[in-house]
Amino acid sequence: MLQPALPPPIRETGFAFWLKRNLFSNWWNSLISLASLVIIVYTLISLLRWMVFEAHWEIVWQNLRLFATYRYPTELLWRPMSCVALILFLFGLSAGVGKGGIGQIVFKAFYWLMGFCLAITLISLFLFPSVRWLWLIAIIAGFAGYSLAKFWPNVAMYLSILWGLSWFVCLFLMLGFSGESGPMQYVSPGMWGGIQLTFFLSVTGIALAFPLGIALALGRQSKLPAIKYFCITYIEIIRGAPLITWLFTASLLLPLFLGGIRPEALIRAQVAIILFAAAYMAENVRGGLQAIPKGQREAAHALGLTPWDSMRLIVLPQALRAVIPAIVGLFIGLFKDTSLVTIVGLHDLFAVVLGVANQPEAKQIPGGIVRELFIVMSLFYWFFCYRMSVASKQLEKELGLGTR
Amino acid sequence: MSDAAIKNVRADAPVGGSRIIEIEELNKWYGEFHVLRNINLSVNKGEVVVVIGPSGSGKSTLIRCINRLEEHQKGKITVDNIELTDDVRNIDKIRRETGMVFQSFNLFPHLSVMENVTLAPIRVRKMKKSEAEQKAMYYLEKVKIPEQAQKYPGQLSGGQQQRVAIARALTMEPKVMLFDEPTSALDPEVVGEVLEVMVNLAKEGMTMIVVTHEMGFAREVGDRVVFMDAGQVVEVGTPEHFFVNPQEERTKSFLSKIL
């Protein structure tokens, strides 16, 4: 016997259905939804009204140069801008030679960074004549790097050397050498600051804490008791106190240990950041090392690979892949934690923002301008942290052990 | 079992052949546990020795001692006239001449099949990359998966992975191949393809020590079968001897359970 065809099921997709199922499924849920809607709309309207009619964005606007480079002499701004150009150029080269999945990730990061810089360039073209040519050159350097890599892919071989060298070139450009005047006059690190300093501290911190952390993790697993216990002691002591303590220690106690020699505040803070991050890095890497099955090392040994080769080529690459999220998390933390150097007298972005908030002109405004400044600063931090987080997800997907 | 119960069955290779592995009075302990007791075993060039026995009898430990994945405490192991001592140079030399295939494959998951196979020739034998890749293709063809060279281990079936592992060991052109239960982790329907590769290898004259539960393999290509129990060699003989007329009670009861 043939059954009559059933009517089609009630439509279960579409916005209206979604609303009904999730927000208005019964009278009680409907009530909560409506109440929430009222609160959200009210908050948004208040926020928008404040942003459009009351906030004093012009103070943020007027101080952009301070946020970027603090008291770096205006006539020498071409020096930090050359560093930006150099970095964009190298980034362009890296993005241009990248192959496969990793290449894609580098390219996307480059794309975003160029977007960020392009936005600044467009703004300065119209509003900041003193730096507009410098920004334009930096952007062109980025494109030039990318195009050069397309014509000359063999540059890939020299990239790591070039990146390493660029750090010294940037340091040289920023510092200059002795002399009271002239284009290459000395600019003491005390004059550096703002975003420039934030980036310097975090990039150098990441670049040096990474290998140091790996070395500590390997040392902790060493068969030689002296090395092993040194690493354990180091890691546990460093992790036993907050970064702020170590910044103070480096600032106040280090000169005592060094017999009165007092390195630049910047160096002291940088060393504290590197040593601090390395201890955490070491523990992350150790977690990865322990996750690699014993059979991997055995297979490497059975093939005759030396212990160093089997660690370097077999165990470590897998261990690092296994802990990418933790490592990137650490880098994101380090990037934000550089704001703590404020308390040892350095002027990173956070310190400059506080300084601007306390300017007499700002104080005259009723309620101050802390809110405006903090919103802008948070957006800056958020943009770069979020971008790192995105890169981490992409890396994980590309290299993670799970997908292979 | 007390030490008084130790039998000392010698598993000597036939006289006249040229000895490649010589194990004398081998003893090993894991803490208090006496895992290998007075093992005497020698292997001639081109011989296929199959080691069987219940789990925990020390067969895997025995072959893992031969390339120093496990350290022995007493006795002497000589491979290709090199004595296995604490001297790292000797260990390296022996590992270069012995290939090993593991129960769980142990391919390197972050490297492609080709990179897995060429890694050791390039790093250890200092071969040129192109030469190593040529050699790798030769052995990948031998194990019948040249078309998988660019894939990653995770994309292959268990049987294919184990064949890659065999090719990886062979590309080092070792003098001896050690197989540690190579088919135990495989689905039944792919055991055959791995055994086929091993049979061909044996027929080509490779010296092999195979720890396995595959009695068909032992019967087809084994020159000698060594039965181990509780860390000692209980009985040694040709496959015919074992499967037709085993002497020891312990051997009989083991074979009756698995055949």
XYZ file of C-alpha atoms in Angstrom:
663
model
C 0.000 0.000 0.000
C 1.429 3.386 -0.959
C 1.656 5.965 1.798
C 0.627 9.512 0.849
C 3.594 11.883 0.617
C 4.191 13.825 3.833
C 4.189 17.610 3.763
C 7.684 19.157 3.677
C 9.196 19.832 7.106
C 8.793 23.290 8.555
C 11.634 25.521 7.436
C 14.365 25.400 10.067
C 16.854 27.818 8.638
C 16.995 31.524 8.061
C 17.331 34.506 10.326
C 13.716 34.560 11.505
C 13.845 30.954 12.562
C 17.192 31.440 14.283
C 15.751 34.377 16.238
C 12.731 32.402 17.272
C 14.684 29.355 18.373
C 17.468 31.153 20.227
C 15.993 34.370 21.546
C 12.202 34.107 21.588
C 11.458 30.447 22.287
C 9.087 31.258 25.196
C 7.744 34.341 26.988
C 10.526 34.334 29.570
C 13.316 34.176 26.994
C 11.572 36.848 24.952
C 11.506 39.104 27.974
C 15.232 38.643 28.648
C 16.036 39.208 24.985
C 14.080 42.431 24.848
C 15.631 43.692 28.083
C 19.117 42.892 26.768
C 18.354 44.662 23.524
C 17.336 47.808 25.382
C 20.520 47.754 27.467
C 22.750 47.147 24.432
C 21.152 49.914 22.365
C 21.301 52.346 25.276
C 24.993 51.595 25.915
C 25.906 51.891 22.263
C 24.105 55.197 21.910
C 25.821 56.616 24.984
C 29.196 55.412 23.753
C 28.656 56.799 20.272
C 27.459 60.132 21.626
C 30.570 60.344 23.770
C 32.842 59.336 20.906
C 31.344 61.832 18.463
C 30.455 64.842 20.574
C 32.402 64.757 23.818
C 35.689 62.932 23.401
C 38.784 64.999 22.773
C 40.416 63.012 20.024
C 42.394 66.055 18.964
C 44.717 65.555 21.933
C 45.430 62.012 20.817
C 45.909 63.347 17.315
C 48.317 66.085 18.389
C 50.476 63.636 20.298
C 50.804 60.900 17.684
C 54.497 61.602 17.263
C 55.078 61.166 20.997
C 53.276 57.815 20.923
C 55.355 56.684 18.002
C 58.850 57.804 18.974
C 58.594 59.834 22.211
C 61.448 62.366 22.426
C 63.464 61.119 19.509
C 64.743 64.349 17.845
C 62.315 65.443 15.128
C 65.024 66.289 12.623
C 66.424 62.759 13.027
C 63.149 60.923 12.507
C 64.541 59.587 9.234
C 66.657 57.211 11.308
C 63.892 55.204 13.003
C 61.947 55.462 9.739
C 64.891 53.867 7.921
C 64.589 50.995 10.372
C 60.904 50.689 9.480
C 61.820 50.715 5.795
C 64.517 48.095 6.312
C 62.173 45.829 8.247
C 59.401 46.177 5.672
C 61.938 45.448 2.934
C 63.111 42.251 4.649
C 59.537 41.271 5.456
C 58.731 41.774 1.775
C 61.649 39.561 0.787
C 60.512 36.856 3.216
C 56.937 37.037 1.983
C 58.125 36.934 -1.618
C 60.300 33.830 -1.333
C 57.949 31.900 0.970
C 56.695 28.627 -0.449
C 53.838 26.390 0.597
C 51.761 26.798 3.710
C 54.394 28.599 5.756
C 54.976 31.011 2.879
C 51.265 31.776 2.865
C 51.336 32.572 6.582
C 54.300 34.929 6.190
C 52.623 36.530 3.201
C 49.396 37.156 5.123
C 51.311 38.684 8.041
C 53.182 40.915 5.573
C 49.917 41.874 3.918
C 48.444 42.984 7.251
C 51.552 44.861 8.325
C 51.661 46.662 4.973
C 47.987 47.498 5.383
C 48.680 49.005 8.783
C 51.625 51.014 7.443
C 49.708 52.063 4.340
C 46.957 53.504 6.524
C 49.544 55.561 8.441
C 51.155 56.638 5.164
C 47.854 57.863 3.746
C 47.124 59.822 6.906
C 50.575 61.397 6.960
C 50.413 62.229 3.251
C 47.649 64.688 4.047
C 48.248 65.631 7.637
C 51.864 65.091 8.685
C 54.115 66.597 6.039
C 57.267 66.048 8.139
C 57.135 62.277 7.814
C 55.051 61.670 4.716
C 57.994 61.047 2.395
C 59.619 58.802 4.954
C 56.485 56.665 5.229
C 56.118 56.592 1.477
C 59.699 55.339 1.139
C 59.094 52.676 3.806
C 56.037 51.405 1.947
C 57.935 51.382 -1.335
C 60.748 49.436 0.380
C 58.189 46.823 1.394
C 56.909 46.446 -2.165
C 60.467 46.495 -3.491
C 61.453 43.652 -1.186
C 58.482 41.619 -2.291
C 59.163 42.221 -5.987
C 62.889 41.591 -5.648
C 62.177 38.204 -4.079
C 60.031 37.294 -7.081
C 62.898 38.072 -9.465
C 65.608 36.571 -7.304
C 64.227 33.658 -5.257
C 67.737 32.543 -4.245
C 67.777 35.357 -1.705
C 65.981 32.845 0.547
C 69.403 31.420 1.465
C 70.553 34.696 2.991
C 67.325 35.696 4.742
C 68.217 34.547 8.240
C 71.596 36.292 8.015
C 69.933 39.443 6.698
C 67.397 39.445 9.533
C 70.181 38.974 12.067
C 72.230 41.782 10.541
C 69.209 44.067 10.358
C 68.967 44.055 14.149
C 72.459 45.519 14.401
C 71.811 47.988 11.588
C 68.634 49.192 13.315
C 70.434 49.525 16.628
C 73.175 51.520 14.928
C 70.675 53.758 13.137
C 68.718 54.403 16.305
C 71.780 55.109 18.458
C 74.019 56.835 15.968
C 77.545 57.412 17.162
C 79.061 60.092 19.322
C 78.701 63.694 18.379
C 76.552 66.576 19.438
C 75.181 67.429 16.040
C 75.023 66.208 12.477
C 72.814 63.574 10.913
C 74.394 60.664 12.816
C 74.615 62.308 16.237
C 74.246 60.082 19.285
C 70.686 59.620 20.565
C 70.720 58.091 24.021
C 68.252 55.250 24.653
C 66.712 57.492 27.296
C 65.248 59.498 24.419
C 63.735 56.469 22.734
C 60.216 55.599 23.538
C 56.666 54.953 22.532
C 55.711 52.300 20.021
C 59.294 52.260 18.770
C 60.532 51.139 22.204
C 57.658 48.714 22.700
C 58.549 47.001 19.436
C 62.276 47.064 20.122
C 61.882 45.465 23.549
C 59.419 42.811 22.446
C 61.065 41.816 19.160
C 64.519 41.591 20.734
C 62.999 39.824 23.732
C 61.259 37.221 21.590
C 64.234 36.710 19.295
C 66.641 36.023 22.167
C 64.331 34.344 24.689
C 63.355 31.741 22.091
C 66.798 30.123 21.609
C 67.734 30.662 25.244
C 64.530 28.929 26.357
C 65.239 25.964 24.089
C 68.765 25.709 25.460
C 67.427 25.768 29.027
C 64.839 23.081 28.229
C 67.508 20.843 26.721
C 69.829 21.583 29.625
C 67.131 20.574 32.068
C 67.056 17.146 30.422
C 70.832 16.822 30.353
C 72.528 13.805 31.874
C 75.248 16.020 33.340
C 74.075 16.939 36.841
C 75.854 20.315 36.868
C 74.024 21.536 33.764
C 70.751 19.931 34.758
C 70.606 21.430 38.240
C 71.797 24.812 37.033
C 68.898 24.922 34.563
C 66.334 23.705 37.088
C 67.489 26.236 39.674
C 67.483 29.041 37.141
C 64.009 28.234 35.821
C 62.457 27.788 39.226
C 63.983 30.948 40.679
C 62.987 33.127 37.734
C 59.463 31.743 37.697
C 59.220 32.287 41.423
C 58.886 36.059 41.183
C 56.891 38.436 38.972
C 58.524 40.245 36.052
C 58.195 43.539 37.872
C 60.501 42.209 40.599
C 63.114 41.230 38.068
C 62.900 44.622 36.384
C 63.587 46.246 39.750
C 66.327 43.750 40.494
C 68.000 44.469 37.180
C 67.575 48.179 37.746
C 68.713 48.501 41.339
C 70.750 45.440 42.220
C 72.589 44.703 38.982
C 74.863 47.772 39.305
C 75.784 46.486 42.782
C 76.753 43.073 41.428
C 78.684 44.655 38.588
C 80.759 46.689 40.997
C 79.217 50.038 40.234
C 79.092 49.687 36.456
C 75.655 50.899 35.502
C 74.477 49.745 32.071
C 71.822 51.767 30.269
C 68.326 51.402 31.724
C 67.222 50.016 28.364
C 69.798 47.211 28.499
C 68.928 46.363 32.089
C 65.227 46.110 31.299
C 65.869 44.182 28.093
C 68.049 41.634 29.883
C 65.412 41.164 32.591
C 62.698 40.609 29.961
C 64.794 38.085 28.022
C 65.839 36.107 31.088
C 62.287 36.103 32.393
C 60.667 34.969 29.149
C 63.356 32.319 28.596
C 62.415 30.522 31.818
C 58.784 30.248 30.714
C 59.821 29.334 27.204
C 61.957 26.531 28.640
C 59.011 25.020 30.459
C 56.823 25.200 27.345
C 59.490 23.468 25.291
C 59.982 20.842 27.983
C 56.281 20.055 27.756
C 56.718 19.532 24.023
C 59.811 17.376 24.457
C 57.967 15.100 26.842
C 55.087 14.704 24.418
C 57.289 13.103 21.763
C 57.162 9.288 21.912
C 60.351 7.483 22.892
C 60.227 5.541 19.630
C 61.132 8.661 17.665
C 64.468 9.021 19.395
C 65.073 5.266 19.185
C 64.430 5.244 15.456
C 66.842 8.148 15.009
C 69.519 6.382 17.066
C 68.969 3.090 15.266
C 69.646 4.900 11.967
C 72.978 6.056 13.360
C 72.117 9.738 13.816
C 74.173 11.433 16.504
C 72.322 12.499 19.678
C 72.670 16.134 18.572
C 71.228 15.419 15.105
C 68.374 13.357 16.459
C 67.481 16.147 18.871
C 67.854 18.889 16.258
C 66.213 17.146 13.316
C 63.721 14.738 14.863
C 62.692 15.537 18.431
C 62.908 19.325 18.644
C 60.952 20.180 15.480
C 58.113 17.947 16.620
C 58.276 19.243 20.189
C 58.087 22.875 19.064
C 55.176 22.137 16.756
C 53.314 20.501 19.601
C 53.543 23.640 21.735
C 53.008 26.412 19.177
C 49.911 27.759 20.980
C 51.782 27.968 24.282
C 54.796 29.637 22.675
C 52.730 32.220 20.826
C 50.774 32.803 24.024
C 54.071 33.554 25.731
C 55.062 35.986 22.960
C 51.744 37.791 23.208
C 52.244 38.063 26.950
C 55.783 39.371 26.472
C 54.597 42.003 23.981
C 52.096 43.363 26.497
C 54.370 42.948 29.512
C 56.919 45.323 28.009
C 54.567 48.015 29.345
C 55.969 47.202 32.799
C 59.259 48.893 31.928
C 57.423 52.117 32.753
C 58.255 51.555 36.399
C 61.999 51.506 35.822
C 61.904 54.824 34.046
C 61.649 53.800 30.406
C 59.087 55.428 28.166
C 57.340 52.735 26.218
C 53.908 53.376 24.710
C 52.151 52.943 28.053
C 54.431 55.417 29.817
C 54.005 57.982 27.031
C 50.240 57.626 27.207
C 50.313 58.254 30.949
C 52.584 61.221 30.357
C 50.225 62.729 27.807
C 47.274 62.188 30.132
C 49.077 64.238 32.758
C 49.985 67.153 30.497
C 48.617 70.482 31.793
C 46.501 70.982 28.644
C 44.943 67.578 29.127
C 44.326 68.198 32.803
C 42.314 71.334 31.977
C 39.746 69.259 30.147
C 36.974 68.186 32.522
C 37.354 64.467 33.214
C 40.777 64.355 31.560
C 41.479 62.400 28.389
C 42.529 59.105 29.893
C 39.593 57.302 28.269
C 40.442 58.452 24.750
C 44.101 57.576 25.215
C 43.425 54.160 26.669
C 40.975 53.272 23.914
C 43.558 54.101 21.263
C 46.327 52.286 23.117
C 44.162 49.216 23.655
C 43.322 49.115 19.969
C 47.010 49.239 19.143
C 47.874 46.365 21.494
C 44.826 44.430 20.407
C 45.663 44.721 16.706
C 49.106 43.195 17.078
C 48.153 40.586 19.682
C 45.217 39.474 17.604
C 47.409 39.249 14.507
C 49.887 37.062 16.408
C 47.037 34.894 17.582
C 45.793 34.474 14.011
C 49.293 33.546 12.841
C 49.498 31.002 15.649
C 46.276 29.321 14.526
C 47.528 29.230 10.937
C 50.882 27.792 12.014
C 49.202 25.184 14.145
C 47.046 24.130 11.250
C 50.021 23.995 8.915
C 52.506 22.263 11.207
C 50.455 20.736 13.968
C 50.973 17.078 14.633
C 47.248 16.501 14.559
C 46.780 17.126 10.868
C 49.561 14.866 9.736
C 62.650 -18.783 38.438
C 65.872 -19.127 40.344
C 69.282 -18.862 38.771
C 69.823 -22.544 39.359
C 67.200 -23.178 36.715
C 69.186 -21.389 34.024
C 69.735 -23.654 31.104
C 72.496 -22.715 28.808
C 71.294 -23.651 25.386
C 73.746 -22.288 22.864
C 72.303 -20.867 19.677
C 75.464 -21.122 17.602
C 75.482 -20.484 13.888
C 76.459 -23.418 11.669
C 80.182 -23.910 11.352
C 81.707 -22.879 8.055
C 79.779 -19.651 7.535
C 81.303 -16.280 8.311
C 80.043 -14.930 11.606
C 78.553 -11.458 11.597
C 76.921 -11.336 15.018
C 78.355 -12.974 18.091
C 76.660 -12.772 21.463
C 78.374 -14.422 24.411
C 77.102 -14.877 27.954
C 74.768 -11.907 27.619
C 73.046 -10.804 30.824
C 70.799 -7.870 31.474
C 68.824 -6.689 34.463
C 66.045 -4.128 34.797
C 66.704 -3.225 38.423
C 66.159 -6.515 40.228
C 64.544 -8.212 37.266
C 66.882 -10.509 35.362
C 65.563 -10.018 31.854
C 68.286 -11.755 29.808
C 70.100 -14.760 31.261
C 73.260 -16.111 29.710
C 72.321 -15.740 26.091
C 74.716 -17.280 23.584
C 73.743 -16.580 20.016
C 75.683 -16.193 16.829
C 74.531 -15.438 13.319
C 76.236 -16.087 9.994
C 76.179 -13.763 7.036
C 72.996 -14.302 5.024
C 71.236 -16.229 7.764
C 67.649 -15.576 8.787
C 67.144 -16.192 12.509
C 63.602 -16.074 13.825
C 63.162 -15.460 17.551
C 59.876 -16.601 19.042
C 58.530 -16.850 22.567
C 55.808 -15.575 24.872
C 55.605 -11.874 25.640
C 57.968 -10.782 28.367
C 60.449 -13.491 27.459
C 63.123 -10.943 26.522
C 63.179 -11.396 22.737
C 62.724 -7.691 21.964
C 65.243 -6.739 24.629
C 67.719 -9.156 23.066
C 67.640 -7.587 19.615
C 67.522 -4.081 21.070
C 70.796 -4.883 22.825
C 72.423 -5.590 19.468
C 72.245 -1.922 18.385
C 72.498 -0.529 21.898
C 68.978 0.738 22.262
C 69.288 -1.220 25.497
C 72.486 -1.485 27.471
C 73.602 -4.912 28.676
C 75.415 -5.350 31.966
C 77.374 -8.535 31.389
C 78.630 -10.452 28.399
C 79.958 -9.571 24.990
C 78.286 -8.524 21.765
C 80.249 -8.320 18.535
C 78.770 -7.102 15.269
C 80.863 -7.336 12.120
C 84.018 -7.693 14.243
C 83.236 -4.539 16.197
C 82.708 -5.071 19.882
C 79.826 -3.190 21.454
C 81.319 -1.284 24.347
C 80.657 2.077 25.935
C 82.844 3.590 23.241
C 80.511 5.888 21.322
C 82.492 5.410 18.102
C 81.846 1.671 18.202
C 78.170 2.202 18.911
C 77.926 4.572 15.954
C 79.730 2.115 13.671
C 77.446 -0.736 14.676
C 74.296 1.351 14.272
C 75.402 2.290 10.787
C 75.642 -1.390 9.853
C 72.407 -2.541 11.487
C 68.981 -1.508 10.292
C 66.025 -1.797 12.612
C 62.303 -2.057 12.000
C 59.999 -1.383 14.939
C 56.594 -2.676 15.898
C 55.155 0.868 15.881
C 56.991 1.929 12.658
C 58.446 5.076 14.301
C 58.478 7.036 11.071
C 59.167 10.736 11.562
C 55.733 12.337 11.156
C 57.032 15.831 10.351
C 59.084 14.621 7.382
C 57.836 13.336 4.043
C 58.444 9.724 3.078
C 61.373 10.797 0.897
C 62.881 12.866 3.727
C 62.402 9.981 6.163
C 64.285 7.656 3.857
C 67.106 10.010 2.825
C 67.758 11.585 6.238
C 70.258 9.036 7.531
C 72.154 8.501 4.251
C 72.666 12.271 3.986
C 73.472 12.919 7.657
C 75.285 9.732 8.596
C 76.776 8.459 5.340
C 77.367 12.033 4.091
C 75.782 11.140 0.775
C 74.800 13.856 -1.713
C 71.094 14.652 -1.682
C 70.551 13.626 -5.293
C 72.397 10.366 -4.792
C 70.461 9.613 -1.610
C 67.169 10.295 -3.373
C 68.105 7.973 -6.197
C 68.943 5.266 -3.708
C 65.755 5.975 -1.772
C 63.649 5.535 -4.912
C 65.375 2.220 -5.598
C 64.407 0.899 -2.169
C 60.934 2.466 -2.219
C 60.377 0.571 -5.463
C 61.628 -2.549 -3.770
C 58.979 -2.197 -1.051
C 56.489 -1.272 -3.810
C 55.495 2.252 -2.822
C 57.542 4.627 -4.990
C 54.375 6.631 -5.720
C 54.030 7.637 -2.048
C 57.434 9.345 -1.836
C 56.099 12.886 -1.461
C 53.392 12.047 1.070
C 53.649 12.284 4.832
C 53.566 9.168 7.040
C 50.199 10.137 8.515
C 48.651 9.873 5.056
C 49.662 6.218 4.651
C 48.116 2.993 5.905
C 49.871 0.941 8.566
C 51.181 -1.571 6.046
C 52.534 1.213 3.816
C 54.154 2.929 6.808
C 55.914 -0.255 7.819
C 57.176 -0.748 4.279
C 58.526 2.813 4.301
C 60.241 1.986 7.598
C 61.863 -1.023 5.961
C 62.995 1.112 3.006
C 64.340 3.705 5.444
C 66.509 1.059 7.117
C 67.585 -0.481 3.790
C 68.678 2.833 2.257
C 71.525 2.846 4.779
C 72.563 -0.462 3.159
C 73.111 -2.218 6.470
C 74.793 -5.585 6.834
C 72.197 -6.834 9.304
C 68.480 -6.129 9.625
C 66.743 -6.391 12.991
C 62.960 -6.749 12.982
C 61.142 -6.174 16.266
C 57.660 -7.649 15.811
C 57.177 -5.803 12.520
C 53.635 -7.023 11.891
C 52.183 -7.009 15.400
C 50.631 -3.545 15.124
C 49.135 -4.104 11.673
C 45.597 -4.867 10.546
C 45.390 -8.531 9.518
C 44.734 -7.746 5.847
C 47.972 -5.765 5.426
C 50.278 -8.158 7.297
C 50.800 -10.039 4.027
C 52.259 -7.087 2.114
C 54.887 -6.470 4.808
C 55.777 -10.159 5.099
C 56.149 -10.374 1.318
C 58.764 -7.617 1.413
C 60.600 -9.405 4.211
C 60.509 -12.734 2.394
C 62.015 -11.132 -0.725
C 64.688 -9.525 1.384
C 65.568 -12.866 2.982
C 65.731 -14.529 -0.423
C 68.169 -11.890 -1.616
C 70.544 -12.967 1.132
C 70.084 -10.258 3.749
C 71.168 -11.241 7.244
C 68.086 -10.916 9.422
C 67.074 -11.397 13.031
C 63.305 -11.368 13.255
C 61.265 -11.300 16.438
C 57.800 -12.331 15.355
C 54.708 -14.366 15.987
C 54.305 -15.128 12.271
C 55.004 -18.843 12.176
C 54.322 -18.979 8.448
C 57.227 -16.592 7.899
C 59.477 -18.623 10.196
C 58.635 -21.764 8.301
C 59.089 -20.272 4.844
C 62.357 -18.360 5.165
C 63.784 -19.025 8.636
C 67.149 -20.792 8.665
C 67.007 -21.227 12.404
C 64.327 -20.664 15.010
C 65.245 -19.639 18.545
C 62.646 -20.144 21.226
C 63.031 -17.946 24.297
C 61.253 -18.008 27.623
C 61.898 -16.157 30.867
C 64.996 -14.470 29.494
C 66.797 -17.535 28.218
C 67.125 -19.573 25.086
C 65.103 -22.727 25.640
C 65.389 -24.457 22.296
C 67.077 -23.882 18.955
C 66.574 -25.648 15.662
C 65.472 -25.563 12.073
C 61.839 -24.670 11.369
C 61.151 -28.331 10.550
C 62.541 -29.361 13.911
C 60.287 -26.870 15.651
C 57.062 -27.445 13.872
C 57.346 -31.201 13.525
C 59.310 -32.427 16.476
C 59.943 -29.923 19.304
C 61.789 -31.418 22.271
C 61.163 -29.201 25.284
C 57.874 -29.232 27.186
C 57.834 -25.419 27.324
C 58.243 -25.180 23.548
C 55.503 -27.690 22.924
C 53.014 -25.897 25.127
C 53.840 -22.509 23.528
C 53.527 -23.832 19.984
C 50.309 -25.673 20.774
C 48.786 -22.354 21.831
C 49.736 -20.337 18.785
C 49.635 -22.805 15.896
